[in-house]
CSV table of C-alpha atoms and ligand atoms in Angstrom, one decimal:
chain,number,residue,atom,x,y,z
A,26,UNK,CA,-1.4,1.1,26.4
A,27,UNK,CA,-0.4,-0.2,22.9
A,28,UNK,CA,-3.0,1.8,21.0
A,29,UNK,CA,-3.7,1.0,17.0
A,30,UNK,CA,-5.1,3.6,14.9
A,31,UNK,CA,-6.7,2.9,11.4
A,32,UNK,CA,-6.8,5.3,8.8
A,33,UNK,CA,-4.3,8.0,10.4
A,34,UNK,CA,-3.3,8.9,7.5
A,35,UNK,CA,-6.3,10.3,6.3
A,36,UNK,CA,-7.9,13.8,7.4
A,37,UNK,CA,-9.6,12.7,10.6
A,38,UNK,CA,-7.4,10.4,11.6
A,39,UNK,CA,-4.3,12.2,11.2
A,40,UNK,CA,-5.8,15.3,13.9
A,41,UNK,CA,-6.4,11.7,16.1
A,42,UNK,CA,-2.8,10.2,15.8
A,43,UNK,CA,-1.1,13.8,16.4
A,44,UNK,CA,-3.6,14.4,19.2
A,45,UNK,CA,-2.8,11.1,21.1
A,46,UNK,CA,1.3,11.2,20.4
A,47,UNK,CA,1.6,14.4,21.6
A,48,UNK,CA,-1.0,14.0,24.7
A,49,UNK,CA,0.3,10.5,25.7
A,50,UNK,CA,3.6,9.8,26.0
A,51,UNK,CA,3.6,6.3,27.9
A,52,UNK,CA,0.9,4.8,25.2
A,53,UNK,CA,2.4,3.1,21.9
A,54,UNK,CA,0.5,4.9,18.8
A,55,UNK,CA,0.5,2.5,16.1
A,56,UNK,CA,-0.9,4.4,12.9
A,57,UNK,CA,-1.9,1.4,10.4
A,58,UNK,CA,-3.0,2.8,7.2
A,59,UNK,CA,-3.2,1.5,3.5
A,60,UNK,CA,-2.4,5.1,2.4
A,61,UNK,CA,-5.0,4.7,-0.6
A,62,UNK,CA,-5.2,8.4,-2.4
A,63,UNK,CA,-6.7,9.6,0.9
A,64,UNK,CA,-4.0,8.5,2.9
A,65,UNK,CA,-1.1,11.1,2.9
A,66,UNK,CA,2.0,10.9,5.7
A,67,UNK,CA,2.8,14.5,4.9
A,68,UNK,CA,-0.2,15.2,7.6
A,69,UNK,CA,2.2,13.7,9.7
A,70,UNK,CA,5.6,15.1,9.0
A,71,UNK,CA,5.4,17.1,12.6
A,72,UNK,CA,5.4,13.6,14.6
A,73,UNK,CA,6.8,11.2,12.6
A,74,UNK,CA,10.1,10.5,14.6
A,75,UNK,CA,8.4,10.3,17.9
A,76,UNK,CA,9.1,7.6,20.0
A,77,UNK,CA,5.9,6.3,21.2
A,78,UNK,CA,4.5,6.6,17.2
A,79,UNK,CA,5.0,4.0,14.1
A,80,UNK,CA,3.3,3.8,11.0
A,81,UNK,CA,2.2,0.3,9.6
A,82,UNK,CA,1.8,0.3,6.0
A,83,UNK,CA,-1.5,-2.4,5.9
A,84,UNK,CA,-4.9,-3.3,4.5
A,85,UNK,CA,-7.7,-3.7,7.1
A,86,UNK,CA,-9.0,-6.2,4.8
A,87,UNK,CA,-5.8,-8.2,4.7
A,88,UNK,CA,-7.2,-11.0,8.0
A,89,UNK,CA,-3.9,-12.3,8.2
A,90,UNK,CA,-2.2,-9.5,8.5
A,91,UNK,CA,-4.5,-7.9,11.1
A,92,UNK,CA,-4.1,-10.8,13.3
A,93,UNK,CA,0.0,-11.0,13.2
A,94,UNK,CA,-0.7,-7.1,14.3
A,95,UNK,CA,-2.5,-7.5,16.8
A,96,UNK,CA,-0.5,-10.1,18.1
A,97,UNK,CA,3.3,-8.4,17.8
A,98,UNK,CA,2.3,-5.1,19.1
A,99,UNK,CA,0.4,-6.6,21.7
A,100,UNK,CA,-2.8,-4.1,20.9
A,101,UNK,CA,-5.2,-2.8,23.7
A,102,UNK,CA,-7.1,-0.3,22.2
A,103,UNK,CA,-8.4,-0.2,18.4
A,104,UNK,CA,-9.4,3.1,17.3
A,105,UNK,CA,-11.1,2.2,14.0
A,106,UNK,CA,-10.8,5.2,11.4
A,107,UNK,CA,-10.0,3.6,8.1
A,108,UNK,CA,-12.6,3.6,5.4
A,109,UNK,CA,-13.4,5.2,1.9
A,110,UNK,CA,-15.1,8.2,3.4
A,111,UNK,CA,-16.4,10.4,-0.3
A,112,UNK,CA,-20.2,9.6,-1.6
A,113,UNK,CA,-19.6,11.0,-4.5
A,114,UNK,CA,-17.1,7.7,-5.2
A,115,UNK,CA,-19.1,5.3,-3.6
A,116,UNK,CA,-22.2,6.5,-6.3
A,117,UNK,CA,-19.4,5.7,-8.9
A,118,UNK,CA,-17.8,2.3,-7.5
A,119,UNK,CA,-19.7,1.1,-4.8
A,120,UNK,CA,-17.9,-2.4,-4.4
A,121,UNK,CA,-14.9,-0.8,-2.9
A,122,UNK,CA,-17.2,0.7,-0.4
A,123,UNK,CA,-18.3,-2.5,0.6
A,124,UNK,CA,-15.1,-4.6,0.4
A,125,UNK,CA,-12.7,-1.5,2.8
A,126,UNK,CA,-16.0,-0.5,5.3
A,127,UNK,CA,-17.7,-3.3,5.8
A,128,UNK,CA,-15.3,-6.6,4.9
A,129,UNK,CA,-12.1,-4.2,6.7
A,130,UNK,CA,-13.7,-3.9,9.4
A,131,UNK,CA,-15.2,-7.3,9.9
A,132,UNK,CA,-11.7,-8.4,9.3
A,133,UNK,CA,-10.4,-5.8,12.2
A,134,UNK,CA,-13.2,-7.2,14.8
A,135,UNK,CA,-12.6,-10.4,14.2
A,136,UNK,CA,-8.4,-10.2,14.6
A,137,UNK,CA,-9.4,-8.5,17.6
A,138,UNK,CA,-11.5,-11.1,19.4
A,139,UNK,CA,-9.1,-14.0,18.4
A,140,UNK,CA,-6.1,-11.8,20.2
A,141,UNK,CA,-8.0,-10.9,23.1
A,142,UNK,CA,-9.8,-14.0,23.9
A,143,UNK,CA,-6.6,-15.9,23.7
A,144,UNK,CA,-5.2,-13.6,26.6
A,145,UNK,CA,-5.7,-14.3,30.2
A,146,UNK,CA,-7.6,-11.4,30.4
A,147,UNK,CA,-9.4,-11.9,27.7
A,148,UNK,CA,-11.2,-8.2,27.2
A,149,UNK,CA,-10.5,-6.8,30.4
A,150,UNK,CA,-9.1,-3.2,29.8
A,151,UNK,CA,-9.4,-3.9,26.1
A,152,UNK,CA,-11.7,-1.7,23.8
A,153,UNK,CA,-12.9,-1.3,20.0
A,154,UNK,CA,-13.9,2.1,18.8
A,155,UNK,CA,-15.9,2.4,16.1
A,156,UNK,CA,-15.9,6.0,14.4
A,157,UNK,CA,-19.2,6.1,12.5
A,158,UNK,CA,-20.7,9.0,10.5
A,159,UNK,CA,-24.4,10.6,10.6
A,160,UNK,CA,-25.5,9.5,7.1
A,161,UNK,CA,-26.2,6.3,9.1
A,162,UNK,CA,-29.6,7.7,10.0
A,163,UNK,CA,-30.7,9.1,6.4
A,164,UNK,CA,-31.8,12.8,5.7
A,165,UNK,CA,-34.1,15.1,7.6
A,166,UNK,CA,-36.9,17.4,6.2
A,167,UNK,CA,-35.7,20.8,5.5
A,168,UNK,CA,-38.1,23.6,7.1
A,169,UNK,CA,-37.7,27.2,7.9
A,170,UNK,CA,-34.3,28.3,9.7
A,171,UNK,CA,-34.9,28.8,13.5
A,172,UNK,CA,-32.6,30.1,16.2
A,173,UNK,CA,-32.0,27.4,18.8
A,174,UNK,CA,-30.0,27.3,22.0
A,175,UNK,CA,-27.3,25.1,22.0
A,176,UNK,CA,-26.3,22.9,25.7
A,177,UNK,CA,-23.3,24.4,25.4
A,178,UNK,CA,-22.1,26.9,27.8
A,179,UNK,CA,-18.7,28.2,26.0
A,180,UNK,CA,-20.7,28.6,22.4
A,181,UNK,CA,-24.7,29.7,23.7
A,182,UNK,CA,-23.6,33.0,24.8
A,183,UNK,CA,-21.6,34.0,21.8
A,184,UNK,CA,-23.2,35.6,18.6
A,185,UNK,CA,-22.7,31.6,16.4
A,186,UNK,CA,-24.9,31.1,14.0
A,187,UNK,CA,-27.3,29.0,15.6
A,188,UNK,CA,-30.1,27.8,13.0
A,189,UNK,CA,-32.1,24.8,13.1
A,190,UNK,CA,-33.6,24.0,9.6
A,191,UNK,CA,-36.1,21.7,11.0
A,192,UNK,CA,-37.7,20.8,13.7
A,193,UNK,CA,-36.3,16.9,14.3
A,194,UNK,CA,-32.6,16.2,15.0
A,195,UNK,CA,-30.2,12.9,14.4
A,196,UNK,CA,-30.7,11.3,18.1
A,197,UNK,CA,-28.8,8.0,19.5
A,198,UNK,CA,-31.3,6.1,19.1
A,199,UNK,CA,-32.8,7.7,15.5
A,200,UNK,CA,-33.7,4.8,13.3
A,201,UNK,CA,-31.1,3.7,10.6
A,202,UNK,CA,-32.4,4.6,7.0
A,203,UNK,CA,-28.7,5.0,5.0
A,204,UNK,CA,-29.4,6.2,0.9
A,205,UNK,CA,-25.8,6.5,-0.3
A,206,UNK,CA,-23.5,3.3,-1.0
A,207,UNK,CA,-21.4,5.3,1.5
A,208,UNK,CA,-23.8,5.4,4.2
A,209,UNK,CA,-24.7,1.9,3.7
A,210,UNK,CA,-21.2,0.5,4.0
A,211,UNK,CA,-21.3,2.4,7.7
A,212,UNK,CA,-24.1,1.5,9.1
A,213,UNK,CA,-23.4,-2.5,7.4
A,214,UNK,CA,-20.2,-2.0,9.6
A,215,UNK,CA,-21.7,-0.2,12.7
A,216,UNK,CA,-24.3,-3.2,13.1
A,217,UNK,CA,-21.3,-5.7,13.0
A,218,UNK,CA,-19.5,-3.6,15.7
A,219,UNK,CA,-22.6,-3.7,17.7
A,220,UNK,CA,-23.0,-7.9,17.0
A,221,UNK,CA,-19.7,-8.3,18.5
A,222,UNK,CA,-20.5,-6.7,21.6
A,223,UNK,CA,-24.0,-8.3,22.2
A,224,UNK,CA,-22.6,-11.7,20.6
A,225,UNK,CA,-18.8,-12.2,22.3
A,226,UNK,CA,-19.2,-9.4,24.8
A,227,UNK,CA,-16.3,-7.2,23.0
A,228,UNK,CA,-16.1,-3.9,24.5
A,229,UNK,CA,-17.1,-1.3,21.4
A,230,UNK,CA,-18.1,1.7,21.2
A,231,UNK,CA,-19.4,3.7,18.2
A,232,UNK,CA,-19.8,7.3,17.8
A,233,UNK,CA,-21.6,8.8,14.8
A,234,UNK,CA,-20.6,12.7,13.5
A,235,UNK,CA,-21.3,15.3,11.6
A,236,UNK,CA,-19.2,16.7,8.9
A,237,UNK,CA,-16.1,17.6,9.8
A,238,UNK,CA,-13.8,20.4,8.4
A,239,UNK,CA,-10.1,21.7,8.9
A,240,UNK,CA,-6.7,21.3,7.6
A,241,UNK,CA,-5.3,18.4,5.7
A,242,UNK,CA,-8.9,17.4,4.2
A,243,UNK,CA,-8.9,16.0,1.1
A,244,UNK,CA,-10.0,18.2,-1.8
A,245,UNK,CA,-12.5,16.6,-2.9
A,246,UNK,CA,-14.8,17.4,-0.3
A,247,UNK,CA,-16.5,20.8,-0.3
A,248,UNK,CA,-14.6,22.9,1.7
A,249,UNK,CA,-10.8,22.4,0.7
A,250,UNK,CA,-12.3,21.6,-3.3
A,251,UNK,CA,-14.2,25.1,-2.9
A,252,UNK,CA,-11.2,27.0,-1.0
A,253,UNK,CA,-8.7,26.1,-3.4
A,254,UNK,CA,-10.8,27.0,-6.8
A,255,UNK,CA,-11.5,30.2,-5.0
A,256,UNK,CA,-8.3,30.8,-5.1
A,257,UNK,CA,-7.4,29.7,-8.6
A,258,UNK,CA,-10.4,31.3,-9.9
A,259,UNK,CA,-12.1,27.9,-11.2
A,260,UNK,CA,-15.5,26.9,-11.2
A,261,UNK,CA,-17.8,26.4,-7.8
A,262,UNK,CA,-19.8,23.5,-8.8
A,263,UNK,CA,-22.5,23.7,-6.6
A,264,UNK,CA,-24.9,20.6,-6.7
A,265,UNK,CA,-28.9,21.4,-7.6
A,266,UNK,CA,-30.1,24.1,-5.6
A,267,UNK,CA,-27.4,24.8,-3.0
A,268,UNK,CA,-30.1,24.2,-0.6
A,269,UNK,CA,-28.9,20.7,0.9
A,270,UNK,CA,-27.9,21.8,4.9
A,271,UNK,CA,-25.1,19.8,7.0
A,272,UNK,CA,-24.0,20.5,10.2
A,273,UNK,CA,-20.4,21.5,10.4
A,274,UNK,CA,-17.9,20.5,13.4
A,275,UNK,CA,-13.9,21.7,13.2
A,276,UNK,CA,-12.0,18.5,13.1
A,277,UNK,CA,-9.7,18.9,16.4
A,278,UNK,CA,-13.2,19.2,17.7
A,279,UNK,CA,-14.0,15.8,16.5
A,280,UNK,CA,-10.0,14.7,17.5
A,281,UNK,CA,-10.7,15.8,21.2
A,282,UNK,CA,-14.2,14.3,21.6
A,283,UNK,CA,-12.8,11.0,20.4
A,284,UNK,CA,-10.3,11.1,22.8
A,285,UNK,CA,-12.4,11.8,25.9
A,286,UNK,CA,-14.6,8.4,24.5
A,287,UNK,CA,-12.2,6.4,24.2
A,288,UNK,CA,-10.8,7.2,27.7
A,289,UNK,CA,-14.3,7.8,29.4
A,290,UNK,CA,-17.4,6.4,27.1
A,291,UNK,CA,-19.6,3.6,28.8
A,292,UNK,CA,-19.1,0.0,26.6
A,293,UNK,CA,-21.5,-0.8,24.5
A,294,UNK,CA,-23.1,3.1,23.8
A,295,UNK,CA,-23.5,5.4,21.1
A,296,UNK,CA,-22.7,8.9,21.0
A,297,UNK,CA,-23.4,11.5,18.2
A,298,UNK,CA,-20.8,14.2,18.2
A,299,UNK,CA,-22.0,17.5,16.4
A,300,UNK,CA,-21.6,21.3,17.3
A,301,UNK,CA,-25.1,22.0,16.6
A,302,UNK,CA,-23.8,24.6,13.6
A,303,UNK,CA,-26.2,23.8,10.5
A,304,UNK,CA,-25.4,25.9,6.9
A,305,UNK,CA,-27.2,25.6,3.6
A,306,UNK,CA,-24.6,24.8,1.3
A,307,UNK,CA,-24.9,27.9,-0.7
A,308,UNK,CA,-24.7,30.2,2.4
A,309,UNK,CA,-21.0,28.3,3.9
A,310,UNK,CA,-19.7,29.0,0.1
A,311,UNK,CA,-20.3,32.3,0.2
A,312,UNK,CA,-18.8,32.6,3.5
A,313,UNK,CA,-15.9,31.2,2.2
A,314,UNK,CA,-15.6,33.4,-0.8
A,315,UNK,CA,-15.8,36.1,1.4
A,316,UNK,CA,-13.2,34.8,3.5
A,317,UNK,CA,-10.7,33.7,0.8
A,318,UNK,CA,-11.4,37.3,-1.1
A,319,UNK,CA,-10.6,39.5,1.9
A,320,UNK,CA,-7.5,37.0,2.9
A,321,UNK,CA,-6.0,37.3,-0.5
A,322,UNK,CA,-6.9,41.1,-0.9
A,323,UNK,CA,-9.2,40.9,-3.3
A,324,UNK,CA,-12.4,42.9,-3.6
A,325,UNK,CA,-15.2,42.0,-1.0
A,326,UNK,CA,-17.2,38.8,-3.0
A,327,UNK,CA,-15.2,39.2,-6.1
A,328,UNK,CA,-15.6,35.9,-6.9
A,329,UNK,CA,-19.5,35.2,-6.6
A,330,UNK,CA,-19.4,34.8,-10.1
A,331,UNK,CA,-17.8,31.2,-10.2
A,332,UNK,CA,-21.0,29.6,-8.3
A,333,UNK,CA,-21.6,27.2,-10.9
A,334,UNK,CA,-25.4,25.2,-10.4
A,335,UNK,CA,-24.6,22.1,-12.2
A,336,UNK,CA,-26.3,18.8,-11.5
A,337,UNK,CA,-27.5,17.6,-8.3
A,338,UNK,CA,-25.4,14.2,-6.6
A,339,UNK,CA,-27.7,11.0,-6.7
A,340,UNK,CA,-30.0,11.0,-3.3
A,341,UNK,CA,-28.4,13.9,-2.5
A,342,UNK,CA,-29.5,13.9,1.5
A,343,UNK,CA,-31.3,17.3,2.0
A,344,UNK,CA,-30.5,17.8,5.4
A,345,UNK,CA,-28.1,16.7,8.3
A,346,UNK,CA,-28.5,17.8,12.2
A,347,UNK,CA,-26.7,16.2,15.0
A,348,UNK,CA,-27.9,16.1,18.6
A,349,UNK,CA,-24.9,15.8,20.6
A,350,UNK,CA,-26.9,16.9,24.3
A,351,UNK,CA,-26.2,13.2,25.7
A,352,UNK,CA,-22.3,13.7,25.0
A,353,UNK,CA,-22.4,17.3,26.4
A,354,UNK,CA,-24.1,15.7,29.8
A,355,UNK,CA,-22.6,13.4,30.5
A,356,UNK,CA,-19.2,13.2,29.3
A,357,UNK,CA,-19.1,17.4,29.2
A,358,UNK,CA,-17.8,17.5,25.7
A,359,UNK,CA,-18.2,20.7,23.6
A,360,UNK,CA,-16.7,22.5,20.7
A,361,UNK,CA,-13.9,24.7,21.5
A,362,UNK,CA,-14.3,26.8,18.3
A,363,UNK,CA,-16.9,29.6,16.9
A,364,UNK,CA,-17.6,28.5,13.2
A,365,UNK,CA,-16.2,31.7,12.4
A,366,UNK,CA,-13.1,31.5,13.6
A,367,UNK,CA,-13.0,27.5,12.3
A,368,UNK,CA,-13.5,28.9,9.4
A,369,UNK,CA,-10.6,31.7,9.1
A,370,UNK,CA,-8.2,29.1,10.6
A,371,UNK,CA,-9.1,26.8,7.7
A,372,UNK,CA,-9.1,28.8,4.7
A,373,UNK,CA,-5.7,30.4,6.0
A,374,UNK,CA,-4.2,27.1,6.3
A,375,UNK,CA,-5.2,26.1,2.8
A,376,UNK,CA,-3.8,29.7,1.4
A,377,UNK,CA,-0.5,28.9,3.6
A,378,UNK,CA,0.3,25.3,2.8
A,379,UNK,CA,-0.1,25.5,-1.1
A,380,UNK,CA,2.5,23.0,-1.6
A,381,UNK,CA,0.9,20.5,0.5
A,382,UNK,CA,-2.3,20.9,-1.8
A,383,UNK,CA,-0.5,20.9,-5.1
A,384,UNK,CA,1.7,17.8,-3.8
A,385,UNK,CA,-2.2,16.4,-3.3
A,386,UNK,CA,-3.8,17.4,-6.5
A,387,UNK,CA,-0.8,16.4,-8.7
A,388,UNK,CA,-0.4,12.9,-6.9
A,389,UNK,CA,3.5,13.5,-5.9
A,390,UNK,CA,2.4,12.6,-2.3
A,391,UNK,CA,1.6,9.0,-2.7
A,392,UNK,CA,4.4,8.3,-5.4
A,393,UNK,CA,6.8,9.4,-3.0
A,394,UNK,CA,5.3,7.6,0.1
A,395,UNK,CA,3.8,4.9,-1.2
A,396,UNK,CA,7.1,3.1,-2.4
A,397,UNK,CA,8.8,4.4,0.9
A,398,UNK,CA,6.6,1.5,3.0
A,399,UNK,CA,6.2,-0.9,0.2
A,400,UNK,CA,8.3,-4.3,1.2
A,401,UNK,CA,8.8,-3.4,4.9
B,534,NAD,P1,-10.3,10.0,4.7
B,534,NAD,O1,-10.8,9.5,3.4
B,534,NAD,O2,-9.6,11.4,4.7
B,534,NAD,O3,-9.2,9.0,5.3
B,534,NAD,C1,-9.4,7.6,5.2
B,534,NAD,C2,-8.1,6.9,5.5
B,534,NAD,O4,-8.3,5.5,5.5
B,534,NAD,C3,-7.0,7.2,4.5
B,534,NAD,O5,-5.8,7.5,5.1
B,534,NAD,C4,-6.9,5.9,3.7
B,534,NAD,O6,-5.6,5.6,3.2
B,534,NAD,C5,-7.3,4.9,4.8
B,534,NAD,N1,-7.8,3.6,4.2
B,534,NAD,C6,-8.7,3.5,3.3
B,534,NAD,N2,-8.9,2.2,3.0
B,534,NAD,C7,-8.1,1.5,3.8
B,534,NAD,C8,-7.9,0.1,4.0
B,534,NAD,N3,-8.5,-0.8,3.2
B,534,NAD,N4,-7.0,-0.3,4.9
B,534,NAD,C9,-6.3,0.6,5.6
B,534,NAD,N5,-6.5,2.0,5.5
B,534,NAD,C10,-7.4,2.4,4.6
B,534,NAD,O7,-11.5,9.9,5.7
B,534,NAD,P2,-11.9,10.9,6.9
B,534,NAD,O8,-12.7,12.0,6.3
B,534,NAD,O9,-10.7,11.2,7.7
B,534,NAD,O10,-12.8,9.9,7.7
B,534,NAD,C11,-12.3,9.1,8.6
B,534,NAD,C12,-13.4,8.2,9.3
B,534,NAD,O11,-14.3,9.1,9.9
B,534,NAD,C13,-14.2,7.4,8.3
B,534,NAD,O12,-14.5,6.2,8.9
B,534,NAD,C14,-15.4,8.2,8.0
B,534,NAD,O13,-16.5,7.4,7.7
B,534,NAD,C15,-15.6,8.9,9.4
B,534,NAD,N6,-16.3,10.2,9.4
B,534,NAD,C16,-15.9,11.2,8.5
B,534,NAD,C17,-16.5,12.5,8.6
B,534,NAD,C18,-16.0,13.6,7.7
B,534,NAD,O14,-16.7,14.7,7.7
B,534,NAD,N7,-14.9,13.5,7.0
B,534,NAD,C19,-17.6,12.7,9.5
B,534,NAD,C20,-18.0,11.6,10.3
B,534,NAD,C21,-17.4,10.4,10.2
B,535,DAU,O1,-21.9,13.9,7.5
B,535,DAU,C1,-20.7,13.3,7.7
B,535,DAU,C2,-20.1,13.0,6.3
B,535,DAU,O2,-19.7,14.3,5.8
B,535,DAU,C3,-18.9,12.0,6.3
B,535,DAU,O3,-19.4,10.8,6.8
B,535,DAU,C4,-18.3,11.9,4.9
B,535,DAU,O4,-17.2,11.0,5.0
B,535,DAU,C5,-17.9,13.3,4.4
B,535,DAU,O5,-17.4,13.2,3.1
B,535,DAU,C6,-19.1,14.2,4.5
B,535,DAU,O6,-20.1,13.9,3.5
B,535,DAU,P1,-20.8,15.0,2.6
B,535,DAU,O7,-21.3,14.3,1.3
B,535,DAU,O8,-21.8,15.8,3.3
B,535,DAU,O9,-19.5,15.9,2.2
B,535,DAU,P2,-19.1,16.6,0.9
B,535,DAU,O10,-17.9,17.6,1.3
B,535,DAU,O11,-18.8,15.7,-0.2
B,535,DAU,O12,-20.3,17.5,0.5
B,535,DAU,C7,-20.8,18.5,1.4
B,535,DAU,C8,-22.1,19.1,0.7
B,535,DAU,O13,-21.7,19.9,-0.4
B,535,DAU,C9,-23.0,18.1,0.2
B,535,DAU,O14,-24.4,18.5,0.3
B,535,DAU,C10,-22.7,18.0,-1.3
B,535,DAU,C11,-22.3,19.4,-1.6
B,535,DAU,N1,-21.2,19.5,-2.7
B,535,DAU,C12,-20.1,18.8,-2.5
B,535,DAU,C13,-19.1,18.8,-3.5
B,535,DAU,C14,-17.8,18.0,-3.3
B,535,DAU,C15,-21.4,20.4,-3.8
B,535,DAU,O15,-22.4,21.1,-3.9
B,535,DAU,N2,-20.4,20.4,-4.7
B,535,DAU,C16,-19.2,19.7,-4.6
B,535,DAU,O16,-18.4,19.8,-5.5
């Protein structure tokens, strides 16, 4: 199988591309990425002279170039990653939002159904997989923490935090009601994956998750921002009450459940992948001061004192929860790690690979790499 990948060059999609390299050595990994300040190749340093990998320095938006993609590598399998992926840039520019999620991946679908239909097999064996978030469905109602039981047999058992802060979840079939310019450019692009199915009968699949965390994130986004201030003793700036909940999943978790779709999901479904692990903001950053205090050997919580309330995002979403029961049954997914030990795995990572975050928050990364693919 010739195998493109969009986006590997961001945080998700990097986990995916090693994931599939290392797993499959008969399939052709074609990592296509327009390596915008989210897109990094140093995540990839590890696999990058591999045989069955090559990097294709694109834009998903760029039609033509899609379609002479397709074409040359012979593509069977599109597994579509590449998007802006932070609201708090989509509040601030939301044309971009529009033009990369939903005109990139229009231009990705429709590249795809003019190489497969002109094959003999037209879309036999082919498949589109659409990786969609749970900001899709809106925000739920934040009530008082309850304990719940997980389907899970390798996490129910163990002592994981298992709160549910209401009493309705994200299903497959929840309603979509996006608020962010983010969330709209997903679902906008979710409902034209699901148009080419029901229209040309392309085989797609979407899958919609919850937030992910791990190495090689981006640190803008809470976790990596948050671990790294910690560390250099800046600010925490915690948006309005700390009170907003989102349901964490480690992102090899994510990497492996997107494998086992792509490989085993039905046509034409939806799955939600989540780990059923809800936090309040406030309570996963004091976690990770704790952690990034007592890894560092500093006193226990020396660092509270940098929580910083300042003012809340715009339609901030109170609360995220995933059901993911329907992928547990029947495709017997479920998360292989304890939030906890996610947790310590991360924030060691971060404290380890210091170069690989100043190379990120100085820029060096995409002067260097950038120009490296630029007139190939
Ligand atoms: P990211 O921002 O880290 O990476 C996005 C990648 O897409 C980057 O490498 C970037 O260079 C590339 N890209 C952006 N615009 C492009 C374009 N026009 N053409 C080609 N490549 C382009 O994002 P992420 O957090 O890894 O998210 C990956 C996908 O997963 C996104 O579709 C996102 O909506 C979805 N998702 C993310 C999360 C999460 O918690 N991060 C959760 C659920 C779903
Ligand atoms: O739910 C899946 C989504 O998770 C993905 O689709 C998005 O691509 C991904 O970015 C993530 O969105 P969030 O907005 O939930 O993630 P972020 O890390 O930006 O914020 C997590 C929570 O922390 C959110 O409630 C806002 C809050 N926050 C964030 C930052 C960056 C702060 O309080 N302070 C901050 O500085």
């Amino acid at each position: 199988m010739n195998i493109l990948i969009t986006g590997g060059a961001g945080f998700i999609g990097s986990h995916v591309v090693r994931l599939f390299v290392n797993k499959y050595p008969s399939y052709k990994i074609i990592n296509l990425d327009k390596l915008t300040y989210a897109g990094n190749l140093e995540n990839l340093k590890d696999i990058e002279d591999r045989e069955n990998y090559k990097f294709v320095k694109a834009d998903i938006c760029d039609f033509d170039a899609m379609c002479r993609l397709m074409k040359d590598e012979a593509i069977d399998g599109i597994i579509h990653l590449a998007a802006e992926s932070h609201v708090d840039r989509s509040i601030k520019d939301p044309f971009t939002f529009a033009r990369t999620n939903v005109m990139g991946t229009l231009s990705l679908l429709q590249a795809a159904k003019l190489y497969w239909e002109s094959l003999p097999e037209r879309y036999e064996g082919k498949r589109f997989y659409h990786i969609s978030t749970d900001e899709v469905y809106g925000a739920l109602e934040l009530t008082h923490p309850k304990g719940i039981e997980p389907p899970f047999s390798t996490t129910a058992s163990s002592s994981q935090h298992h709160l549910a802060y209401g009493d309705t979840f994200f299903y497959e079939d929840t309603k979509y009601q996006p608020h962010s310019p983010y969330s709209a450019s997903k679902a906008s692009s979710d409902h034209f994956v699901r148009a080419y199915h029901d229209t040309y009968g392309m085989p797609t699949i979407v899958t919609n998750c919850s937030n992910n965390y791990g190495p090689y994130q981006f640190p803008e986004k809470l976790i990596p921002l948050f671990i790294n201030n910690i560390r250099h003793r800046k600010p925490l700036p915690v948006y309005g009450k700390g009170e907003n909940v989102r349901d964490w999943l480690y992102v090899e978790d994510h990497a492996r459940a997107i494998d086992l779709i792509f490989h085993k999901g039905k046509v034409a479904e939806t799955y939600n992948i989540g780990g059923f692990n809800e936090w309040k903001n406030i309570d996963i950053i004091k976690v990770l001061i704790k952690t990034v205090d007592r890894v560092l050997g500093r006193g226990e919580f020396e660092d509270l004192g940098l929580i910083t309330y300042v003012t809340d995002r715009a339609g901030h979403d109170m609360r995220y929860a995933i059901d993911s029961t329907k992928l547990q049954k029947e495709l017997g997914w479920e998360p292989s790690l304890q939030f906890e030990e996610g947790i310590e795995k991360t924030v060691r990572w971060y404290l380890d690979n210091q170069k690989w975050m100043d190379n990120v928050t100085s820029g060096d990364y995409q002067n260097y790499y950038s120009s490296m693919y630029d007139n190939r």
